[in-house]
Short mmCIF file of C-alpha atoms in Angstrom, two decimals:
data_model
loop_
_atom_site.label_atom_id
_atom_site.label_comp_id
_atom_site.label_asym_id
_atom_site.label_seq_id
_atom_site.Cartn_x
_atom_site.Cartn_y
_atom_site.Cartn_z
CA MET Q 1 103.73 166.92 15.90
CA ALA Q 2 100.15 167.75 15.00
CA LYS Q 3 99.42 166.76 11.42
CA THR Q 4 98.29 170.20 10.41
CA ASP Q 5 101.30 171.89 11.90
CA THR Q 6 104.00 172.70 9.28
CA PRO Q 7 105.88 175.71 10.65
CA LEU Q 8 109.13 174.92 8.89
CA LEU Q 9 107.54 174.45 5.48
CA ASP Q 10 105.54 177.62 6.01
CA GLU Q 11 108.85 179.51 6.00
CA LEU Q 12 109.37 178.31 2.44
CA GLU Q 13 106.17 180.02 1.33
CA LYS Q 14 107.55 183.42 2.24
CA GLY Q 15 109.38 185.57 -0.27
CA LYS Q 16 108.46 186.64 -3.75
CA TRP Q 17 108.86 183.42 -5.66
CA PRO Q 18 106.06 180.83 -6.01
CA SER Q 19 106.57 178.01 -3.55
CA PHE Q 20 106.15 174.29 -4.07
CA VAL Q 21 104.78 174.20 -0.53
CA LYS Q 22 101.73 176.12 -1.65
CA ASP Q 23 101.07 173.53 -4.36
CA LEU Q 24 101.63 170.70 -1.91
CA LYS Q 25 99.14 172.19 0.52
CA GLN Q 26 96.55 172.55 -2.23
CA ALA Q 27 97.09 168.92 -3.31
CA ALA Q 28 96.94 167.82 0.36
CA GLU Q 29 93.38 169.11 0.60
CA LYS Q 30 92.27 166.56 -1.99
CA ASN Q 31 94.72 163.69 -1.78
CA PRO Q 32 95.80 161.75 1.34
CA MET Q 33 99.15 160.84 -0.29
CA ALA Q 34 99.96 164.51 -0.85
CA LYS Q 35 98.89 165.23 2.78
CA ASP Q 36 101.26 162.62 4.19
CA LEU Q 37 104.00 163.78 1.83
CA LEU Q 38 103.64 167.32 3.18
CA HIS Q 39 103.93 166.15 6.75
CA GLN Q 40 106.79 163.75 6.09
CA LEU Q 41 108.66 166.65 4.50
CA GLU Q 42 108.03 168.77 7.57
CA LEU Q 43 109.48 165.99 9.68
CA SER Q 44 112.55 165.83 7.39
CA TYR Q 45 113.16 169.51 7.96
CA LYS Q 46 112.75 169.01 11.69
CA ASP Q 47 115.02 165.96 11.86
CA LYS Q 48 117.42 167.31 9.22
CA ILE Q 49 117.32 163.98 7.41
CA GLY Q 50 115.41 162.57 4.45
CA HIS Q 51 112.82 160.00 5.34
CA TRP Q 52 112.84 158.07 2.08
CA LYS Q 53 114.12 154.56 1.52
CA HIS Q 54 115.78 154.38 -1.80
CA GLY Q 55 115.35 152.02 -4.73
CA GLY Q 56 113.84 148.64 -5.51
CA ILE Q 57 111.10 148.20 -8.05
CA VAL Q 58 112.05 149.31 -11.57
CA GLY Q 59 109.13 149.12 -13.88
CA VAL Q 60 106.16 147.32 -15.25
CA LYS Q 61 105.96 144.07 -17.15
CA GLY Q 62 108.67 143.90 -19.83
CA TYR Q 63 110.37 147.09 -18.65
CA GLY Q 64 113.52 147.50 -16.60
CA SER Q 65 113.28 151.23 -16.24
CA GLY Q 66 110.83 154.08 -16.02
CA VAL Q 67 109.78 153.55 -12.41
CA ILE Q 68 111.82 154.68 -9.45
CA GLY Q 69 110.94 152.97 -6.22
CA ARG Q 70 110.53 155.09 -3.13
CA TYR Q 71 109.38 154.04 0.32
CA SER Q 72 108.83 156.01 3.50
CA ASP Q 73 110.98 155.03 6.45
CA ARG Q 74 108.13 156.23 8.74
CA PRO Q 75 105.12 154.36 7.43
CA ASP Q 76 103.88 154.25 11.01
CA LEU Q 77 103.35 158.03 10.91
CA PHE Q 78 102.62 158.41 7.19
CA PRO Q 79 100.89 155.24 5.92
CA ASN Q 80 99.73 156.86 2.66
CA VAL Q 81 103.29 157.36 1.45
CA GLN Q 82 104.53 153.93 2.58
CA ALA Q 83 105.13 153.33 -1.15
CA PHE Q 84 105.53 156.54 -3.18
CA HIS Q 85 107.05 155.52 -6.52
CA THR Q 86 107.94 157.93 -9.28
CA MET Q 87 106.96 157.20 -12.88
CA ARG Q 88 108.99 158.75 -15.66
CA VAL Q 89 106.91 159.32 -18.77
CA ASN Q 90 108.70 159.84 -22.10
CA HIS Q 91 107.91 163.42 -23.03
CA PRO Q 92 106.84 164.41 -26.53
CA THR Q 93 109.91 165.72 -28.38
CA GLY Q 94 110.39 169.42 -27.74
CA TRP Q 95 107.76 169.21 -24.93
CA PHE Q 96 104.86 170.07 -27.24
CA TYR Q 97 101.50 168.92 -25.89
CA LYS Q 98 97.98 169.46 -27.00
CA THR Q 99 95.84 170.59 -24.08
CA ASP Q 100 93.59 167.53 -24.27
CA THR Q 101 96.67 165.30 -24.10
CA LEU Q 102 97.87 167.10 -20.98
CA ARG Q 103 94.38 166.72 -19.46
CA LYS Q 104 94.45 162.98 -20.25
CA LEU Q 105 97.83 162.67 -18.59
CA CYS Q 106 96.67 164.52 -15.50
CA ASP Q 107 93.43 162.53 -15.30
CA ILE Q 108 95.38 159.28 -15.36
CA TRP Q 109 97.66 160.58 -12.62
CA ASP Q 110 94.76 161.75 -10.48
CA LYS Q 111 93.29 158.25 -10.82
CA HIS Q 112 96.45 156.29 -10.00
CA GLY Q 113 98.77 158.58 -8.09
CA SER Q 114 99.15 161.52 -5.76
CA GLY Q 115 98.30 164.05 -8.46
CA LEU Q 116 101.68 165.68 -8.01
CA THR Q 117 103.91 166.09 -11.05
CA ASN Q 118 107.24 167.55 -11.99
CA MET Q 119 106.88 169.01 -15.47
CA HIS Q 120 109.52 168.28 -16.45
CA GLY Q 121 112.46 166.59 -14.70
CA SER Q 122 116.03 167.31 -15.65
CA THR Q 123 116.04 164.22 -17.87
CA GLY Q 124 113.23 165.86 -19.84
CA ASP Q 125 110.61 163.26 -18.86
CA ALA Q 126 107.26 164.16 -17.44
CA ILE Q 127 107.71 163.05 -13.83
CA LEU Q 128 104.68 161.64 -12.06
CA LEU Q 129 105.39 161.73 -8.30
CA GLY Q 130 103.95 159.15 -5.99
CA THR Q 131 101.98 156.01 -6.65
CA THR Q 132 101.67 152.63 -4.96
CA THR Q 133 103.07 149.35 -6.20
CA ASP Q 134 99.62 147.90 -7.02
CA HIS Q 135 98.81 150.91 -9.22
CA LEU Q 136 101.99 150.75 -11.34
CA GLN Q 137 100.76 148.28 -14.00
CA SER Q 138 97.26 149.74 -14.28
CA CYS Q 139 98.69 153.27 -14.52
CA PHE Q 140 101.09 152.15 -17.26
CA ASP Q 141 98.26 150.49 -19.15
CA ASP Q 142 96.22 153.67 -19.05
CA LEU Q 143 99.24 155.75 -20.08
CA SER Q 144 99.93 153.33 -22.88
CA ASN Q 145 96.32 153.51 -24.11
CA ALA Q 146 96.61 157.30 -24.14
CA GLY Q 147 99.71 157.06 -26.35
CA PHE Q 148 102.41 157.50 -23.72
CA ASP Q 149 105.38 155.33 -22.88
CA LEU Q 150 107.82 155.22 -19.96
CA GLY Q 151 111.19 156.91 -20.22
CA GLY Q 152 114.65 155.72 -19.21
CA SER Q 153 116.05 155.35 -15.71
CA GLY Q 154 118.83 153.37 -14.04
CA SER Q 155 121.81 152.03 -16.03
CA ALA Q 156 120.12 152.58 -19.35
CA LEU Q 157 119.88 155.03 -22.21
CA ARG Q 158 117.95 157.91 -20.73
CA THR Q 159 115.11 159.47 -22.70
CA PRO Q 160 116.79 161.54 -25.43
CA SER Q 161 115.74 165.19 -25.32
CA ALA Q 162 115.94 168.06 -27.74
CA CYS Q 163 115.30 171.77 -27.95
CA VAL Q 164 112.22 173.08 -29.73
CA GLY Q 165 114.37 173.41 -32.85
CA PRO Q 166 112.89 174.40 -36.19
CA ALA Q 167 109.36 174.27 -34.70
CA ARG Q 168 109.82 177.52 -32.80
CA CYS Q 169 113.36 178.86 -33.46
CA GLU Q 170 114.83 180.67 -36.44
CA TRP Q 171 118.41 179.58 -35.51
CA ALA Q 172 117.88 175.85 -35.79
CA CYS Q 173 120.66 174.35 -37.89
CA ILE Q 174 119.27 170.80 -37.65
CA ASP Q 175 115.87 169.27 -37.21
CA SER Q 176 116.42 168.47 -33.54
CA LEU Q 177 112.82 167.21 -33.14
CA ASP Q 178 112.99 164.66 -35.91
CA LEU Q 179 116.45 163.46 -34.82
CA CYS Q 180 115.38 163.07 -31.20
CA TYR Q 181 112.25 161.13 -32.15
CA ASN Q 182 114.22 158.97 -34.57
CA LEU Q 183 116.91 158.12 -31.97
CA THR Q 184 114.25 157.46 -29.29
CA MET Q 185 112.45 154.99 -31.55
CA THR Q 186 115.67 153.34 -32.71
CA TYR Q 187 117.04 152.78 -29.20
CA GLN Q 188 113.92 151.55 -27.40
CA ASP Q 189 115.69 148.42 -26.18
CA GLN Q 190 118.63 150.35 -24.66
CA MET Q 191 116.12 152.58 -22.90
CA HIS Q 192 113.78 149.99 -21.48
CA ARG Q 193 116.23 147.15 -20.75
CA PRO Q 194 119.17 148.52 -18.72
CA MET Q 195 122.36 146.74 -19.76
CA PHE Q 196 124.92 149.56 -19.62
CA PRO Q 197 127.58 150.19 -16.93
CA TYR Q 198 125.70 153.36 -15.92
CA LYS Q 199 123.37 155.99 -17.39
CA PHE Q 200 123.89 157.31 -20.94
CA LYS Q 201 122.32 160.57 -22.01
CA ILE Q 202 121.77 161.98 -25.47
CA LYS Q 203 120.70 165.61 -25.82
CA ILE Q 204 120.21 167.59 -28.97
CA SER Q 205 120.41 171.36 -29.41
CA ALA Q 206 119.73 172.71 -32.84
CA CYS Q 207 122.25 175.56 -32.49
CA ALA Q 208 125.17 176.69 -30.34
CA ASN Q 209 122.89 178.58 -27.96
CA ASP Q 210 122.34 175.07 -26.62
CA CYS Q 211 118.94 175.60 -24.98
CA VAL Q 212 118.89 172.05 -23.54
CA ALA Q 213 122.41 172.50 -22.12
CA ALA Q 214 123.53 169.40 -24.00
CA ILE Q 215 127.17 170.27 -23.57
CA ALA Q 216 126.96 170.18 -19.77
CA ARG Q 217 124.47 167.42 -19.20
CA SER Q 218 124.82 164.67 -21.77
CA ASP Q 219 127.25 161.90 -22.58
CA LEU Q 220 126.56 162.49 -26.22
CA SER Q 221 125.76 166.08 -27.20
CA ILE Q 222 124.55 166.93 -30.67
CA ILE Q 223 124.76 170.64 -31.27
CA GLY Q 224 123.67 172.29 -34.50
CA THR Q 225 126.23 174.42 -36.36
CA TRP Q 226 127.20 175.54 -39.85
CA LYS Q 227 130.25 175.14 -42.02
CA ASP Q 228 130.36 178.11 -44.35
CA ASP Q 229 130.44 181.87 -43.62
CA ILE Q 230 128.06 183.85 -41.37
CA ARG Q 231 125.62 185.74 -43.58
CA ILE Q 232 125.92 189.49 -43.05
CA ASP Q 233 123.46 192.24 -43.97
CA GLN Q 234 125.68 195.35 -43.70
CA LYS Q 235 122.66 197.70 -43.85
CA GLU Q 236 121.21 196.09 -40.72
CA VAL Q 237 124.65 196.25 -39.03
CA LEU Q 238 124.63 200.00 -39.61
CA ALA Q 239 121.07 200.17 -38.32
CA CYS Q 240 122.21 198.47 -35.08
CA ALA Q 241 124.99 201.05 -34.70
CA GLU Q 242 122.62 203.92 -35.40
CA ALA Q 243 120.22 202.52 -32.79
CA GLY Q 244 122.97 202.96 -30.19
CA MET Q 245 124.68 199.57 -30.10
CA ASN Q 246 128.38 199.76 -29.42
CA ILE Q 247 129.43 197.16 -31.97
CA GLN Q 248 133.13 197.32 -31.09
CA LYS Q 249 132.55 196.88 -27.36
CA GLU Q 250 129.53 194.59 -27.34
CA VAL Q 251 130.22 192.45 -30.38
CA CYS Q 252 133.83 192.51 -31.55
CA ASP Q 253 135.53 192.74 -28.12
CA LEU Q 254 133.38 189.97 -26.70
CA CYS Q 255 133.97 187.57 -29.59
CA PRO Q 256 135.91 184.68 -28.03
CA THR Q 257 138.26 184.38 -31.01
CA ARG Q 258 138.35 188.12 -31.87
CA CYS Q 259 137.49 187.21 -35.43
CA MET Q 260 135.57 190.44 -36.16
CA GLU Q 261 136.58 193.95 -37.16
CA TRP Q 262 134.32 197.02 -37.17
CA ASN Q 263 135.46 200.26 -38.80
CA GLY Q 264 132.33 202.25 -38.07
CA LYS Q 265 130.83 201.51 -41.49
CA GLU Q 266 131.35 197.83 -42.18
CA LEU Q 267 131.62 194.67 -40.12
CA LYS Q 268 134.26 192.20 -41.30
CA ILE Q 269 134.22 188.60 -40.08
CA TYR Q 270 137.21 186.28 -40.50
CA ASP Q 271 135.15 183.11 -40.66
CA GLU Q 272 138.18 180.84 -40.66
CA ASP Q 273 138.77 181.94 -37.02
CA CYS Q 274 135.09 181.83 -35.98
CA THR Q 275 134.08 179.13 -33.46
CA ARG Q 276 130.37 179.49 -34.27
CA CYS Q 277 129.48 180.50 -30.70
CA MET Q 278 126.60 182.70 -31.94
CA HIS Q 279 127.36 185.60 -29.61
CA CYS Q 280 127.31 188.14 -32.46
CA ILE Q 281 124.23 186.58 -34.08
CA ASN Q 282 122.33 186.78 -30.78
CA LEU Q 283 123.17 190.46 -30.44
CA MET Q 284 122.35 191.42 -34.05
CA PRO Q 285 119.72 188.89 -35.19
CA LYS Q 286 118.63 191.01 -38.14
CA ALA Q 287 122.15 191.72 -39.38
CA LEU Q 288 123.78 188.31 -38.96
CA ARG Q 289 122.58 184.80 -39.69
CA PRO Q 290 124.17 181.35 -39.58
CA GLY Q 291 125.65 180.09 -42.87
CA LYS Q 292 123.70 177.94 -45.31
CA GLU Q 293 125.68 174.71 -45.02
CA LYS Q 294 124.17 173.36 -41.87
CA GLY Q 295 124.78 170.29 -39.75
CA ALA Q 296 125.93 169.46 -36.22
CA SER Q 297 128.99 169.05 -34.03
CA ILE Q 298 129.11 165.84 -32.06
CA LEU Q 299 130.54 166.01 -28.57
CA VAL Q 300 131.02 163.37 -25.87
CA GLY Q 301 131.61 163.08 -22.17
CA GLY Q 302 129.48 165.75 -20.47
CA LYS Q 303 128.05 165.00 -17.05
CA ALA Q 304 126.95 166.57 -13.78
CA PRO Q 305 128.88 165.85 -10.58
CA ILE Q 306 127.58 162.66 -8.96
CA VAL Q 307 130.19 159.93 -8.55
CA ARG Q 308 132.95 162.29 -9.77
CA GLY Q 309 133.18 165.95 -10.76
CA ALA Q 310 131.35 167.70 -13.56
CA LEU Q 311 132.64 167.53 -17.12
CA LEU Q 312 131.78 169.48 -20.22
CA SER Q 313 131.40 167.59 -23.47
CA TRP Q 314 134.35 167.38 -25.77
CA VAL Q 315 134.16 167.84 -29.59
CA ILE Q 316 134.89 164.64 -31.47
CA VAL Q 317 133.24 165.40 -34.78
CA PRO Q 318 133.39 169.12 -35.69
CA PHE Q 319 130.81 168.89 -38.45
CA LEU Q 320 128.40 166.19 -39.52
CA LYS Q 321 125.63 166.69 -42.00
CA LEU Q 322 122.53 165.27 -40.33
CA GLU Q 323 119.81 163.91 -42.55
CA PRO Q 324 117.36 161.04 -42.07
CA PRO Q 325 117.86 158.15 -41.50
CA TYR Q 326 120.96 159.40 -39.64
CA ASP Q 327 122.90 156.18 -40.32
CA GLU Q 328 126.34 157.80 -39.91
CA LEU Q 329 125.42 159.21 -36.52
CA LYS Q 330 123.81 155.97 -35.37
CA SER Q 331 126.91 153.97 -36.38
CA LEU Q 332 129.04 156.38 -34.36
CA ILE Q 333 126.72 156.17 -31.31
CA GLU Q 334 126.83 152.37 -31.45
CA ARG Q 335 130.63 152.30 -31.69
CA ILE Q 336 130.89 154.68 -28.73
CA GLN Q 337 128.41 152.75 -26.60
CA ASP Q 338 130.06 149.45 -27.45
CA TRP Q 339 133.50 150.70 -26.39
CA TRP Q 340 132.12 152.24 -23.21
CA ASP Q 341 130.08 149.12 -22.38
CA GLU Q 342 133.15 146.92 -22.81
CA ASN Q 343 135.64 149.10 -20.90
CA ALA Q 344 133.83 151.09 -18.26
CA LYS Q 345 133.74 150.17 -14.61
CA SER Q 346 130.33 150.03 -12.98
CA ARG Q 347 128.96 153.55 -12.43
CA GLU Q 348 131.61 155.08 -14.71
CA ARG Q 349 130.29 157.59 -17.24
CA LEU Q 350 131.68 157.92 -20.75
CA GLY Q 351 133.61 161.14 -19.99
CA GLU Q 352 135.23 159.56 -16.94
CA LEU Q 353 136.28 156.55 -18.97
CA ILE Q 354 137.82 158.78 -21.65
CA GLN Q 355 139.72 160.60 -18.88
CA ARG Q 356 140.92 157.32 -17.43
CA LEU Q 357 142.00 155.60 -20.65
CA GLY Q 358 142.82 158.68 -22.75
CA MET Q 359 141.23 160.39 -25.70
CA ARG Q 360 143.63 158.75 -28.15
CA VAL Q 361 142.51 155.30 -27.05
CA PHE Q 362 138.89 156.37 -27.44
CA LEU Q 363 139.50 157.82 -30.91
CA LYS Q 364 141.28 154.69 -32.06
CA ALA Q 365 138.48 152.47 -30.71
CA VAL Q 366 135.71 154.41 -32.44
CA ASP Q 367 137.76 154.92 -35.57
CA LEU Q 368 137.85 158.71 -35.63
CA PRO Q 369 140.84 160.79 -36.74
CA ALA Q 370 142.30 163.35 -34.31
CA VAL Q 371 141.54 166.88 -35.57
CA PRO Q 372 142.51 170.32 -34.21
CA GLN Q 373 138.92 171.12 -33.17
CA MET Q 374 139.25 168.42 -30.47
CA VAL Q 375 141.92 170.36 -28.60
CA LYS Q 376 140.15 171.83 -25.58
CA ALA Q 377 142.99 174.10 -24.48
CA PRO Q 378 146.37 174.23 -26.26
CA ARG Q 379 149.27 172.53 -24.41
CA THR Q 380 147.03 171.14 -21.65
CA ASN Q 381 145.72 167.99 -23.25
CA PRO Q 382 148.37 166.63 -25.59
CA TYR Q 383 146.62 163.33 -26.09
CA VAL Q 384 147.83 162.79 -29.64
CA PHE Q 385 151.02 160.88 -28.90
CA PHE Q 386 152.68 158.27 -31.02
CA TRP Q 387 151.62 154.70 -30.51
CA PRO Q 388 154.45 152.31 -29.49
CA GLU Q 389 154.44 150.71 -32.95
CA ASP Q 390 154.83 154.16 -34.57
CA LEU Q 391 157.75 154.93 -32.29
CA LYS Q 392 159.50 151.72 -33.27
CA LYS Q 393 159.22 152.75 -36.90
CA GLU Q 394 160.63 156.21 -36.12
CA VAL Q 395 163.55 154.87 -34.08
CA LYS Q 396 164.72 152.74 -37.04
CA MET O 1 119.78 131.42 -27.39
CA SER O 2 121.96 128.93 -25.61
CA GLU O 3 120.12 127.27 -22.78
CA ASP O 4 123.48 126.23 -21.48
CA LEU O 5 124.58 129.81 -21.04
CA LYS O 6 121.34 130.71 -19.25
CA ALA O 7 121.77 127.72 -16.94
CA LYS O 8 125.40 128.69 -16.29
CA ILE O 9 124.40 132.29 -15.43
CA THR O 10 121.60 131.10 -13.11
CA GLU O 11 123.98 128.72 -11.39
CA LEU O 12 126.54 131.48 -10.95
CA PHE O 13 123.90 133.78 -9.48
CA ARG O 14 122.95 131.10 -6.96
CA GLU O 15 126.58 130.52 -6.02
CA LYS O 16 127.46 134.21 -5.67
CA SER O 17 124.25 134.95 -3.73
CA LYS O 18 125.18 132.57 -0.91
CA GLY O 19 126.74 135.42 1.07
CA ASP O 20 125.15 138.72 2.12
CA LYS O 21 125.51 140.23 -1.32
CA LYS O 22 122.52 139.42 -3.52
CA MET O 23 122.58 142.18 -6.11
CA PHE O 24 125.01 142.36 -8.97
CA TYR O 25 125.79 144.62 -11.88
CA ILE O 26 125.60 143.23 -15.39
CA ARG O 27 129.35 143.93 -15.49
CA ASP O 28 129.82 141.45 -12.63
CA VAL O 29 128.10 138.77 -14.69
CA THR O 30 130.35 139.33 -17.69
CA LYS O 31 133.35 139.09 -15.37
CA TRP O 32 132.17 135.73 -14.05
CA LEU O 33 132.25 134.40 -17.61
CA PRO O 34 135.46 135.76 -19.13
CA GLY O 35 135.43 133.43 -22.14
CA GLU O 36 131.88 134.27 -23.24
CA ASP O 37 130.79 136.97 -25.63
CA ARG O 38 129.50 140.06 -23.75
CA HIS O 39 126.49 140.49 -26.01
CA ALA O 40 125.53 136.83 -25.70
CA ILE O 41 125.62 137.18 -21.92
CA GLN O 42 123.46 140.30 -22.07
CA ASN O 43 120.92 138.57 -24.29
CA ALA O 44 120.85 135.55 -21.99
CA VAL O 45 120.26 137.81 -18.99
CA LYS O 46 117.41 139.52 -20.85
CA GLU O 47 115.78 136.13 -21.40
CA LEU O 48 116.24 135.24 -17.75
CA LEU O 49 114.55 138.54 -16.88
CA ASP O 50 111.67 137.69 -19.20
CA GLU O 51 111.38 134.27 -17.54
CA GLU O 52 111.41 136.02 -14.15
CA VAL O 53 114.38 133.95 -12.94
CA LEU O 54 116.16 137.30 -12.47
CA LYS O 55 114.74 140.69 -11.57
CA TYR O 56 116.05 144.19 -11.95
CA TRP O 57 116.59 146.25 -8.83
CA SER O 58 117.25 149.93 -9.36
CA SER O 59 118.22 152.83 -7.13
CA GLY O 60 116.96 155.18 -9.83
CA SER O 61 120.46 155.86 -11.11
CA SER O 62 122.03 152.39 -11.16
CA THR O 63 120.46 149.10 -12.06
CA TYR O 64 121.33 145.76 -10.43
CA LEU O 65 120.30 142.18 -11.12
CA ILE O 66 118.99 139.90 -8.42
CA LEU O 67 117.52 136.37 -8.29
CA THR O 68 113.75 136.68 -8.03
CA GLU O 69 113.60 134.78 -4.74
CA PHE O 70 115.88 137.36 -3.13
CA PHE O 71 114.02 140.44 -4.39
CA PRO O 72 113.17 142.42 -1.24
CA LYS O 73 109.55 142.35 -0.16
CA GLU O 74 107.94 145.75 0.47
#
């Protein structure tokens, strides 16, 4: 195959969406690593097989995570990607950068790596794609001098991530940015020195819209909510109706718990039946607002399908007031991690362990009471059984 | 930190690495020493990593431990 010939990749440039191939070709003009990457990828499409060797080196001095080793299995054809390691850089909470900081980051990467980035990976980190082993330490030193640190990888706490929260969003029920930063700083050792059975992810959404998809992607999801009643401005409700919104059909009928009534003049909400899903608030943002008593729900066990199937997180604390220094939350996180660390098999996520040993065992271990909000679907997960010692007492 | 525990762990690594398998999970190490406190073992392993007796090996998603002399050359 001639090195300039990439007919299969060219196909990916067609269509109306921007293509990564275009970016790769641009980078290939300046950087030999990017050029070899482009052609190795073409070969992968041709051979219908990935040409990467997986794993190995993990980090820089003192770190056990943050670098993901990658090696080409065709260094004979593509010597510039013989080693093509990924560096995960801990992102600023909420992904806020000043432009000069971004320039610094890019300059460092142009100096030490391929110049290719993934902003940002699904973990939330800034992913720097492709450097050689001898550049790892010097790249880290430059990143460190610019105020950056590596993120989590491997069997460690992964870089906690949070939505933009109160910085950019009127619905934030908690300060997701402060909490994320606080947890990141508290758990540096768990992030940089992998000692867990497998990965552990913490994601924080400041409201139930869950912009970071914490419920689907994290072992510990912290999702902002409120405890009291939804605030209603009836004048604005009427304005929505007058503007053509079908409140019955679009709001009341789509409420998952049917906790709303609309008589054409007034909207009534039965807050005791509300699950705080925010559907109605999203549709009528001027008329409805979250309550004033704000905090978060804590959920556990979410994960994407890798070793086993996908799981959504499960509520274990319906409402927790979250204020610095977050001691109650940290104590809960540590109890959960300790139980998981002690009982999980290798490569077993928290949700899988809870499925294997049972929610009641988990609740007992982390010292949480069973509450109705934990029931995912009535009559399908009756995990609150008597313990053998309770049964003995009953039988007497 | 107990030097005895570190020596014991190093010795176990050497013994278990005699076969083809050279990489182990931290969970394997705690299983080798059932009477020892899990946290003490983890701390001892961290020190052995600092002393470069052991090294991490990671696939990106899972992390293993390996004696430095067996860490694969590029």
